Amino acid sequence: GENVEQHPSTLSVQEGDSAVIKCTYSDSASNYFPWYKQELGKRPQLIIDIRSNVGEKKDQRIAVTLNKTAKHFSLHITETQPEDSAVYFCAATPTGNDYKLSFGAGTTVTVRA
Amino acid sequence: NAGVMQNPRHLVRRRGQEARLRCSPMKGHSHVYWYRQLPEEGLKFMVYLQKENIIDESGMPKERFSAEFPKEGPSILRIQQVVRGDSAAYFCASSPQSGGGNEQFFGPGTRLTVL
């Protein structure tokens, strides 16, 4: 099945700086890569996603890049703000079971004021 | 449009008891997914259901765990004879269709504690 690895596990940044989280996946035919944000004690919420026919997608201060050859994708948050502090999860959907999200272990992002 | 609803939000059980977790999908969504999240870990897929059908239960333990999504009413995740290792947050998600690229909307989760 699909195996998703996520790094780093924790990330502390100064307010206004950028944060980058990287994920790798094992199934070369995976075609959908969402990113979820989970605040403490709350539900995961989709913040951005990318499909395998696109190399980059941007939505205001967040962007995701996908490198299919290397089988990795990254989340970039620019001009970080305290409300960006949360746990971020990447996910991928494997071939043949494209409803089954395989999640990374998560990155705890702390934005220091 | 109310989001995905789960209840109870917190559930405490003693070893050997049964736990029943409920999930009401978003209006118009006929696909339900259950995930389990252990402390400081990512979510792990358990089961995918459509109305009255279990489509994929490959992530669910073979014993003690069962799930259903009846024609009427919420989806139920049932854990019989709970053990301490069952303590986790259980999230359900729903989508209008299945397949990659169809966002799964998550509920607030049920945090199960087994004493």
Short mmCIF file of N, CA and C in Angstrom, two decimals, chain B residues 57-96:
data_model
loop_
_atom_site.label_atom_id
_atom_site.label_comp_id
_atom_site.label_asym_id
_atom_site.label_seq_id
_atom_site.Cartn_x
_atom_site.Cartn_y
_atom_site.Cartn_z
N GLU B 57 -13.02 -2.40 4.20
CA GLU B 57 -12.76 -2.42 5.64
C GLU B 57 -11.36 -2.93 5.93
N SER B 58 -10.47 -2.73 4.97
CA SER B 58 -9.13 -3.28 5.08
C SER B 58 -8.31 -2.71 6.23
N GLY B 59 -8.68 -1.53 6.71
CA GLY B 59 -7.93 -0.92 7.79
C GLY B 59 -8.49 -1.20 9.17
N MET B 60 -9.51 -1.98 9.22
CA MET B 60 -10.17 -2.24 10.49
C MET B 60 -9.69 -3.57 11.06
N PRO B 61 -9.40 -3.63 12.37
CA PRO B 61 -9.03 -4.91 12.97
C PRO B 61 -10.12 -5.95 12.73
N LYS B 62 -9.69 -7.18 12.52
CA LYS B 62 -10.63 -8.25 12.15
C LYS B 62 -11.58 -8.59 13.29
N GLU B 63 -11.12 -8.43 14.49
CA GLU B 63 -11.94 -8.80 15.63
C GLU B 63 -12.36 -7.56 16.40
N ARG B 64 -13.50 -7.62 16.99
CA ARG B 64 -14.06 -6.64 17.92
C ARG B 64 -14.56 -5.37 17.26
N PHE B 65 -14.12 -5.07 16.05
CA PHE B 65 -14.52 -3.83 15.39
C PHE B 65 -15.53 -4.12 14.28
N SER B 66 -16.54 -3.28 14.18
CA SER B 66 -17.49 -3.39 13.09
C SER B 66 -18.03 -2.00 12.77
N ALA B 67 -18.52 -1.85 11.56
CA ALA B 67 -19.06 -0.56 11.15
C ALA B 67 -20.28 -0.79 10.28
N GLU B 68 -21.18 0.17 10.32
CA GLU B 68 -22.36 0.11 9.47
C GLU B 68 -22.79 1.52 9.10
N PHE B 69 -23.54 1.60 8.02
CA PHE B 69 -24.10 2.87 7.57
C PHE B 69 -25.48 2.51 7.03
N PRO B 70 -26.48 2.51 7.92
CA PRO B 70 -27.81 2.05 7.51
C PRO B 70 -28.50 3.04 6.58
N LYS B 71 -29.56 2.56 5.99
CA LYS B 71 -30.33 3.40 5.07
C LYS B 71 -30.80 4.67 5.75
N GLU B 72 -31.23 4.54 6.98
CA GLU B 72 -31.64 5.70 7.76
C GLU B 72 -30.74 5.81 8.99
N GLY B 73 -30.37 7.00 9.31
CA GLY B 73 -29.60 7.21 10.53
C GLY B 73 -28.11 7.33 10.28
N PRO B 74 -27.37 7.53 11.37
CA PRO B 74 -25.94 7.78 11.24
C PRO B 74 -25.14 6.51 10.98
N SER B 75 -23.90 6.69 10.62
CA SER B 75 -22.97 5.57 10.56
C SER B 75 -22.52 5.27 11.98
N ILE B 76 -22.32 4.00 12.26
CA ILE B 76 -21.91 3.56 13.60
C ILE B 76 -20.61 2.78 13.48
N LEU B 77 -19.66 3.15 14.33
CA LEU B 77 -18.45 2.35 14.52
C LEU B 77 -18.57 1.71 15.89
N ARG B 78 -18.51 0.40 15.91
CA ARG B 78 -18.74 -0.33 17.15
C ARG B 78 -17.48 -1.09 17.53
N ILE B 79 -17.07 -0.93 18.77
CA ILE B 79 -15.91 -1.64 19.28
C ILE B 79 -16.37 -2.47 20.47
N GLN B 80 -16.28 -3.76 20.33
CA GLN B 80 -16.68 -4.64 21.43
C GLN B 80 -15.48 -4.97 22.31
N GLN B 81 -15.77 -5.22 23.58
CA GLN B 81 -14.73 -5.66 24.54
C GLN B 81 -13.48 -4.80 24.43
N VAL B 82 -13.65 -3.52 24.63
CA VAL B 82 -12.55 -2.58 24.45
C VAL B 82 -11.36 -2.92 25.32
N VAL B 83 -10.17 -2.59 24.78
CA VAL B 83 -8.91 -2.74 25.51
C VAL B 83 -8.23 -1.39 25.53
N ARG B 84 -7.22 -1.26 26.40
CA ARG B 84 -6.56 0.05 26.55
C ARG B 84 -5.99 0.54 25.22
N GLY B 85 -5.52 -0.37 24.38
CA GLY B 85 -4.95 0.03 23.10
C GLY B 85 -5.95 0.64 22.13
N ASP B 86 -7.24 0.55 22.46
CA ASP B 86 -8.26 1.17 21.62
C ASP B 86 -8.39 2.66 21.90
N SER B 87 -7.76 3.13 22.97
CA SER B 87 -7.82 4.56 23.30
C SER B 87 -7.22 5.37 22.18
N ALA B 88 -7.99 6.26 21.61
CA ALA B 88 -7.56 7.04 20.45
C ALA B 88 -8.66 8.03 20.13
N ALA B 89 -8.37 8.88 19.16
CA ALA B 89 -9.41 9.74 18.58
C ALA B 89 -9.89 9.09 17.30
N TYR B 90 -11.19 8.98 17.17
CA TYR B 90 -11.79 8.36 15.98
C TYR B 90 -12.51 9.45 15.21
N PHE B 91 -12.06 9.63 13.97
CA PHE B 91 -12.66 10.64 13.12
C PHE B 91 -13.44 9.99 12.00
N CYS B 92 -14.57 10.56 11.70
CA CYS B 92 -15.21 10.15 10.47
C CYS B 92 -15.18 11.32 9.50
N ALA B 93 -15.25 11.00 8.24
CA ALA B 93 -15.26 11.99 7.18
C ALA B 93 -16.33 11.59 6.18
N SER B 94 -16.79 12.56 5.42
CA SER B 94 -17.76 12.23 4.38
C SER B 94 -17.42 13.00 3.11
N SER B 95 -17.93 12.48 2.01
CA SER B 95 -17.74 13.14 0.72
C SER B 95 -18.97 12.88 -0.13
N PRO B 96 -19.22 13.76 -1.10
CA PRO B 96 -20.38 13.54 -1.97
C PRO B 96 -20.16 12.40 -2.96
#
